[in-house]
Amino acid sequence: MADLDDVHETRRSSSSASRRNFLQGLVGAGAAISLSSKIANAQGEIGFWAKDLTDAQLTDMMRTILRIRWYERTLVDKMLTDANYRGYNHFYVGQEAVATGVCAALKNTGGVMEADLVYSTHRPSGHAIAKGADIKKMAAEYDFRATGLNKGYGGEMHISDKSIGFIGADGMIGPGPVIATGSAFAIRARGSKQVVVNFGGDGTYATPHFHSAMNNAALLKLPFIYVIENNLYHQYAHYSWSCPMKDIAEAAVPYGIPGVVVDGQDVVQVYNAAKTAVERARAGEGPTLIEAKTYRYYNHWGAPGAKPGELGAFGYDPLAISSFRPERELRAWMARDPVDICRNTLIGWKVIDAAKAAAMEAEIKQEVLDAVAWADKQPFCKPEDGLKNVFAEGSVPARQFG
Ligand SMILES: Cc1ncc(C[n+]2csc(CCOP(=O)(O)OP(=O)(O)O)c2C)c(N)n1
């Protein structure tokens, strides 16, 4: 993929002259930063924690990746074929190893006072499933059903499940890391050993919230991990339009915290980096920025360009101003599929064999089909439900400050 690696420079140099001049200044700054960069390679400096996992834990990772993959593929097909489906999703397919590797390094039980906390994005399925959310209730929520994970109030972009520390999706690009950092501050003040993870896309780099969160987390040594899922595009724009560096992890350098680049297609690499960051955060040593290089197989939202039963969206997206990414780029990333990489690793480590892997996939596919069939039978919310859970019941004592 050497030719695709150069895309950052190519796209930058093909832009207008004034933009080129502006960016050339920034490129200079980026180069200076990289000279002093302490970015670690996940294969090298940070060890191989995954080798210490039991076969059951490794198999669980594989199951999670498959569950995310088939949950999403099933909903892609539903969106394409079922006119009654009301969800309109941002698909995470292609990025499954990131959520899975990170959440495998976290404590995912005990509610908000004990579990590690995850703050997610507008693309939340993978994070929710990896944290342990019930896919039946998720599917019902995505279709705004009354028995959904959030009683049909949230839909995809506002799902949450406090019982597993999944604080929730967030449709706004930017504020997430600030809220998550505040949460990490509260945890430190309370003295618990929890860790807070914020997932964000490459699109969050250029927001002030990203830098404010990094700065405060570093200054206060908060138990905070920022996972940037760099899937190369924010909506329809390549990240070279908003970030002067090729590795967003370099943004960690001025804040004096570790910045780690990982292959986001390889769950083992992601897990190793996350585990190191979690150990550091729990020990009170402060935050880490992890950049996972990854790719999404579908368009920004919905399923334009996709065909039922086929993996990936290759067609033209009418919502984009132009066909925003080359098909060969998508195909090159699909050749390094996170499901295949995980399966091959586990077979290579003799944790499973090919027959067991195939059986596992068939079982999970059925589990997802059953979950979505269950969701389809759930009742819709009634108009009068709209005012439930909005106002406090009974009387609330007045409070005065100061
Ligand atoms: C404050 C704000 N501005 C704009 C948007 C519209 N918007 C939704 S997703 C998105 C791009 C997000 O890109 P990235 O963070 O890289 O995540 P990805 O979609 O690639 O997973 C934008 C601009 C928004 N949701 N919130």
PDB file of C-alpha atoms in Angstrom, residues 116-288:
ATOM      1  CA  ASP A 116     -14.091   1.757  33.326  1.00  0.00           C
ATOM      2  CA  LEU A 117     -16.031   4.357  31.380  1.00  0.00           C
ATOM      3  CA  VAL A 118     -16.299   4.683  27.607  1.00  0.00           C
ATOM      4  CA  TYR A 119     -17.398   7.840  25.806  1.00  0.00           C
ATOM      5  CA  SER A 120     -18.324   7.079  22.212  1.00  0.00           C
ATOM      6  CA  THR A 121     -19.139   8.929  18.996  1.00  0.00           C
ATOM      7  CA  HIS A 122     -21.786   9.208  16.268  1.00  0.00           C
ATOM      8  CA  ARG A 123     -20.475   5.776  15.099  1.00  0.00           C
ATOM      9  CA  PRO A 124     -21.109   3.846  18.325  1.00  0.00           C
ATOM     10  CA  SER A 125     -22.135   0.226  17.551  1.00  0.00           C
ATOM     11  CA  GLY A 126     -18.651  -1.226  17.855  1.00  0.00           C
ATOM     12  CA  HIS A 127     -17.884   0.557  21.114  1.00  0.00           C
ATOM     13  CA  ALA A 128     -21.221  -0.460  22.670  1.00  0.00           C
ATOM     14  CA  ILE A 129     -20.934  -4.112  21.616  1.00  0.00           C
ATOM     15  CA  ALA A 130     -17.293  -4.380  22.704  1.00  0.00           C
ATOM     16  CA  LYS A 131     -18.229  -2.908  26.102  1.00  0.00           C
ATOM     17  CA  GLY A 132     -20.870  -5.615  26.443  1.00  0.00           C
ATOM     18  CA  ALA A 133     -24.205  -4.054  25.444  1.00  0.00           C
ATOM     19  CA  ASP A 134     -27.089  -6.421  24.678  1.00  0.00           C
ATOM     20  CA  ILE A 135     -27.487  -6.532  20.889  1.00  0.00           C
ATOM     21  CA  LYS A 136     -31.202  -7.355  21.092  1.00  0.00           C
ATOM     22  CA  LYS A 137     -31.864  -4.169  23.020  1.00  0.00           C
ATOM     23  CA  MET A 138     -29.483  -2.245  20.772  1.00  0.00           C
ATOM     24  CA  ALA A 139     -31.317  -3.384  17.642  1.00  0.00           C
ATOM     25  CA  ALA A 140     -34.638  -2.366  19.198  1.00  0.00           C
ATOM     26  CA  GLU A 141     -33.197   1.015  20.170  1.00  0.00           C
ATOM     27  CA  TYR A 142     -31.839   1.645  16.676  1.00  0.00           C
ATOM     28  CA  ASP A 143     -35.416   1.254  15.402  1.00  0.00           C
ATOM     29  CA  PHE A 144     -36.765   3.498  18.206  1.00  0.00           C
ATOM     30  CA  ARG A 145     -38.740   0.701  19.879  1.00  0.00           C
ATOM     31  CA  ALA A 146     -40.137   1.114  23.403  1.00  0.00           C
ATOM     32  CA  THR A 147     -38.177  -1.849  24.820  1.00  0.00           C
ATOM     33  CA  GLY A 148     -34.874  -0.669  23.341  1.00  0.00           C
ATOM     34  CA  LEU A 149     -31.712  -0.074  25.352  1.00  0.00           C
ATOM     35  CA  ASN A 150     -32.862   3.486  26.072  1.00  0.00           C
ATOM     36  CA  LYS A 151     -36.619   2.938  25.761  1.00  0.00           C
ATOM     37  CA  GLY A 152     -36.560   4.197  22.176  1.00  0.00           C
ATOM     38  CA  TYR A 153     -35.550   7.716  23.179  1.00  0.00           C
ATOM     39  CA  GLY A 154     -32.029   7.614  21.797  1.00  0.00           C
ATOM     40  CA  GLY A 155     -31.699   5.697  18.563  1.00  0.00           C
ATOM     41  CA  GLU A 156     -28.199   4.953  17.370  1.00  0.00           C
ATOM     42  CA  MET A 157     -26.595   8.295  18.142  1.00  0.00           C
ATOM     43  CA  HIS A 158     -27.671   8.461  21.793  1.00  0.00           C
ATOM     44  CA  ILE A 159     -27.411   4.892  23.038  1.00  0.00           C
ATOM     45  CA  SER A 160     -25.914   4.335  26.460  1.00  0.00           C
ATOM     46  CA  ASP A 161     -25.731   1.608  29.093  1.00  0.00           C
ATOM     47  CA  LYS A 162     -24.546   2.729  32.496  1.00  0.00           C
ATOM     48  CA  SER A 163     -24.497  -0.830  33.879  1.00  0.00           C
ATOM     49  CA  ILE A 164     -21.428  -1.641  31.756  1.00  0.00           C
ATOM     50  CA  GLY A 165     -19.829   1.818  31.901  1.00  0.00           C
ATOM     51  CA  PHE A 166     -20.859   2.708  28.366  1.00  0.00           C
ATOM     52  CA  ILE A 167     -21.652   6.345  28.971  1.00  0.00           C
ATOM     53  CA  GLY A 168     -22.819   6.660  25.458  1.00  0.00           C
ATOM     54  CA  ALA A 169     -22.806   7.799  21.897  1.00  0.00           C
ATOM     55  CA  ASP A 170     -22.494  11.494  21.094  1.00  0.00           C
ATOM     56  CA  GLY A 171     -23.611  13.057  17.838  1.00  0.00           C
ATOM     57  CA  MET A 172     -21.538  16.206  18.345  1.00  0.00           C
ATOM     58  CA  ILE A 173     -17.989  16.303  17.015  1.00  0.00           C
ATOM     59  CA  GLY A 174     -15.801  17.925  19.642  1.00  0.00           C
ATOM     60  CA  PRO A 175     -17.311  18.131  23.116  1.00  0.00           C
ATOM     61  CA  GLY A 176     -16.883  14.397  23.897  1.00  0.00           C
ATOM     62  CA  PRO A 177     -13.261  14.565  25.069  1.00  0.00           C
ATOM     63  CA  VAL A 178     -13.959  17.524  27.357  1.00  0.00           C
ATOM     64  CA  ILE A 179     -16.840  15.730  29.053  1.00  0.00           C
ATOM     65  CA  ALA A 180     -14.782  12.526  29.287  1.00  0.00           C
ATOM     66  CA  THR A 181     -11.858  14.403  30.821  1.00  0.00           C
ATOM     67  CA  GLY A 182     -14.209  15.909  33.402  1.00  0.00           C
ATOM     68  CA  SER A 183     -15.341  12.406  34.205  1.00  0.00           C
ATOM     69  CA  ALA A 184     -11.717  11.311  34.666  1.00  0.00           C
ATOM     70  CA  PHE A 185     -11.242  14.269  37.025  1.00  0.00           C
ATOM     71  CA  ALA A 186     -14.265  13.157  39.074  1.00  0.00           C
ATOM     72  CA  ILE A 187     -12.845   9.639  39.294  1.00  0.00           C
ATOM     73  CA  ARG A 188      -9.498  10.955  40.502  1.00  0.00           C
ATOM     74  CA  ALA A 189     -11.250  13.166  43.074  1.00  0.00           C
ATOM     75  CA  ARG A 190     -13.252  10.172  44.297  1.00  0.00           C
ATOM     76  CA  GLY A 191     -10.134   8.053  44.497  1.00  0.00           C
ATOM     77  CA  SER A 192     -11.458   5.071  42.565  1.00  0.00           C
ATOM     78  CA  LYS A 193      -9.215   3.144  40.198  1.00  0.00           C
ATOM     79  CA  GLN A 194     -11.442   3.559  37.138  1.00  0.00           C
ATOM     80  CA  VAL A 195     -10.129   4.668  33.774  1.00  0.00           C
ATOM     81  CA  VAL A 196     -11.942   6.769  31.166  1.00  0.00           C
ATOM     82  CA  VAL A 197     -11.637   6.106  27.433  1.00  0.00           C
ATOM     83  CA  ASN A 198     -12.799   8.555  24.807  1.00  0.00           C
ATOM     84  CA  PHE A 199     -13.123   7.325  21.237  1.00  0.00           C
ATOM     85  CA  GLY A 200     -12.928   9.993  18.553  1.00  0.00           C
ATOM     86  CA  GLY A 201     -12.371  10.218  14.828  1.00  0.00           C
ATOM     87  CA  ASP A 202      -9.625  12.004  12.916  1.00  0.00           C
ATOM     88  CA  GLY A 203     -12.234  14.770  12.510  1.00  0.00           C
ATOM     89  CA  THR A 204     -11.910  15.700  16.176  1.00  0.00           C
ATOM     90  CA  TYR A 205      -8.220  16.619  15.899  1.00  0.00           C
ATOM     91  CA  ALA A 206      -8.927  20.134  14.598  1.00  0.00           C
ATOM     92  CA  THR A 207     -11.420  20.995  17.327  1.00  0.00           C
ATOM     93  CA  PRO A 208     -10.346  23.069  20.343  1.00  0.00           C
ATOM     94  CA  HIS A 209     -11.922  20.440  22.594  1.00  0.00           C
ATOM     95  CA  PHE A 210      -9.326  17.852  21.585  1.00  0.00           C
ATOM     96  CA  HIS A 211      -6.429  20.089  22.649  1.00  0.00           C
ATOM     97  CA  SER A 212      -8.136  21.379  25.767  1.00  0.00           C
ATOM     98  CA  ALA A 213      -8.815  17.807  26.891  1.00  0.00           C
ATOM     99  CA  MET A 214      -5.223  16.694  26.194  1.00  0.00           C
ATOM    100  CA  ASN A 215      -3.816  19.712  28.024  1.00  0.00           C
ATOM    101  CA  ASN A 216      -5.945  19.324  31.141  1.00  0.00           C
ATOM    102  CA  ALA A 217      -5.578  15.547  31.275  1.00  0.00           C
ATOM    103  CA  ALA A 218      -1.788  15.908  31.033  1.00  0.00           C
ATOM    104  CA  LEU A 219      -1.567  18.747  33.573  1.00  0.00           C
ATOM    105  CA  LEU A 220      -3.690  16.882  36.114  1.00  0.00           C
ATOM    106  CA  LYS A 221      -2.333  13.386  35.257  1.00  0.00           C
ATOM    107  CA  LEU A 222      -5.856  12.120  34.795  1.00  0.00           C
ATOM    108  CA  PRO A 223      -6.749   8.443  34.199  1.00  0.00           C
ATOM    109  CA  PHE A 224      -7.724   9.226  30.626  1.00  0.00           C
ATOM    110  CA  ILE A 225      -7.104   7.499  27.297  1.00  0.00           C
ATOM    111  CA  TYR A 226      -7.908   9.206  24.039  1.00  0.00           C
ATOM    112  CA  VAL A 227      -8.341   6.723  21.186  1.00  0.00           C
ATOM    113  CA  ILE A 228      -8.328   8.396  17.785  1.00  0.00           C
ATOM    114  CA  GLU A 229      -9.738   6.084  15.130  1.00  0.00           C
ATOM    115  CA  ASN A 230      -8.057   7.497  12.073  1.00  0.00           C
ATOM    116  CA  ASN A 231     -10.159   6.085   9.228  1.00  0.00           C
ATOM    117  CA  LEU A 232      -8.668   8.737   6.904  1.00  0.00           C
ATOM    118  CA  TYR A 233     -11.909  10.650   6.315  1.00  0.00           C
ATOM    119  CA  HIS A 234     -14.180  12.878   8.303  1.00  0.00           C
ATOM    120  CA  GLN A 235     -17.458  12.665   6.496  1.00  0.00           C
ATOM    121  CA  TYR A 236     -16.158  13.140   2.902  1.00  0.00           C
ATOM    122  CA  ALA A 237     -12.902  15.011   3.544  1.00  0.00           C
ATOM    123  CA  HIS A 238      -9.463  13.421   3.851  1.00  0.00           C
ATOM    124  CA  TYR A 239      -7.830  14.198   7.194  1.00  0.00           C
ATOM    125  CA  SER A 240      -4.934  15.985   5.461  1.00  0.00           C
ATOM    126  CA  TRP A 241      -7.396  18.875   5.100  1.00  0.00           C
ATOM    127  CA  SER A 242      -7.487  19.432   8.837  1.00  0.00           C
ATOM    128  CA  CYS A 243      -4.345  17.852  10.297  1.00  0.00           C
ATOM    129  CA  PRO A 244      -0.816  18.862   9.217  1.00  0.00           C
ATOM    130  CA  MET A 245       0.820  15.661  10.486  1.00  0.00           C
ATOM    131  CA  LYS A 246       0.544  12.192   9.027  1.00  0.00           C
ATOM    132  CA  ASP A 247       0.406  10.682  12.522  1.00  0.00           C
ATOM    133  CA  ILE A 248      -2.188  12.372  14.719  1.00  0.00           C
ATOM    134  CA  ALA A 249      -0.466  10.677  17.669  1.00  0.00           C
ATOM    135  CA  GLU A 250       2.234  13.343  17.331  1.00  0.00           C
ATOM    136  CA  ALA A 251      -0.239  15.689  18.962  1.00  0.00           C
ATOM    137  CA  ALA A 252       0.734  14.016  22.247  1.00  0.00           C
ATOM    138  CA  VAL A 253       4.271  15.414  22.104  1.00  0.00           C
ATOM    139  CA  PRO A 254       3.588  19.034  23.150  1.00  0.00           C
ATOM    140  CA  TYR A 255       1.517  17.756  26.072  1.00  0.00           C
ATOM    141  CA  GLY A 256       4.348  15.514  27.263  1.00  0.00           C
ATOM    142  CA  ILE A 257       2.293  12.323  27.228  1.00  0.00           C
ATOM    143  CA  PRO A 258       2.780   9.061  25.300  1.00  0.00           C
ATOM    144  CA  GLY A 259       1.429   9.065  21.742  1.00  0.00           C
ATOM    145  CA  VAL A 260       1.133   5.610  20.217  1.00  0.00           C
ATOM    146  CA  VAL A 261       0.392   4.601  16.631  1.00  0.00           C
ATOM    147  CA  VAL A 262      -1.191   1.190  16.183  1.00  0.00           C
ATOM    148  CA  ASP A 263      -2.426  -0.853  13.266  1.00  0.00           C
ATOM    149  CA  GLY A 264      -6.143  -0.578  13.960  1.00  0.00           C
ATOM    150  CA  GLN A 265      -6.829  -3.676  11.841  1.00  0.00           C
ATOM    151  CA  ASP A 266      -4.893  -5.868  14.256  1.00  0.00           C
ATOM    152  CA  VAL A 267      -6.746  -6.483  17.505  1.00  0.00           C
ATOM    153  CA  VAL A 268      -3.600  -7.735  19.226  1.00  0.00           C
ATOM    154  CA  GLN A 269      -1.714  -4.510  18.554  1.00  0.00           C
ATOM    155  CA  VAL A 270      -4.661  -2.440  19.702  1.00  0.00           C
ATOM    156  CA  TYR A 271      -5.040  -4.496  22.867  1.00  0.00           C
ATOM    157  CA  ASN A 272      -1.324  -4.221  23.682  1.00  0.00           C
ATOM    158  CA  ALA A 273      -1.389  -0.441  23.368  1.00  0.00           C
ATOM    159  CA  ALA A 274      -4.632  -0.115  25.327  1.00  0.00           C
ATOM    160  CA  LYS A 275      -3.414  -2.388  28.126  1.00  0.00           C
ATOM    161  CA  THR A 276      -0.233  -0.334  28.508  1.00  0.00           C
ATOM    162  CA  ALA A 277      -2.268   2.870  28.617  1.00  0.00           C
ATOM    163  CA  VAL A 278      -4.708   1.405  31.156  1.00  0.00           C
ATOM    164  CA  GLU A 279      -1.866   0.268  33.447  1.00  0.00           C
ATOM    165  CA  ARG A 280      -0.349   3.742  33.271  1.00  0.00           C
ATOM    166  CA  ALA A 281      -3.674   5.464  33.976  1.00  0.00           C
ATOM    167  CA  ARG A 282      -4.518   3.186  36.932  1.00  0.00           C
ATOM    168  CA  ALA A 283      -1.078   3.783  38.412  1.00  0.00           C
ATOM    169  CA  GLY A 284      -1.803   7.538  38.467  1.00  0.00           C
ATOM    170  CA  GLU A 285       0.772   8.305  35.773  1.00  0.00           C
ATOM    171  CA  GLY A 286      -1.654  10.136  33.490  1.00  0.00           C
ATOM    172  CA  PRO A 287      -3.160  10.015  30.020  1.00  0.00           C
ATOM    173  CA  THR A 288      -2.171   8.387  26.724  1.00  0.00           C
TER     174      THR A 288
END
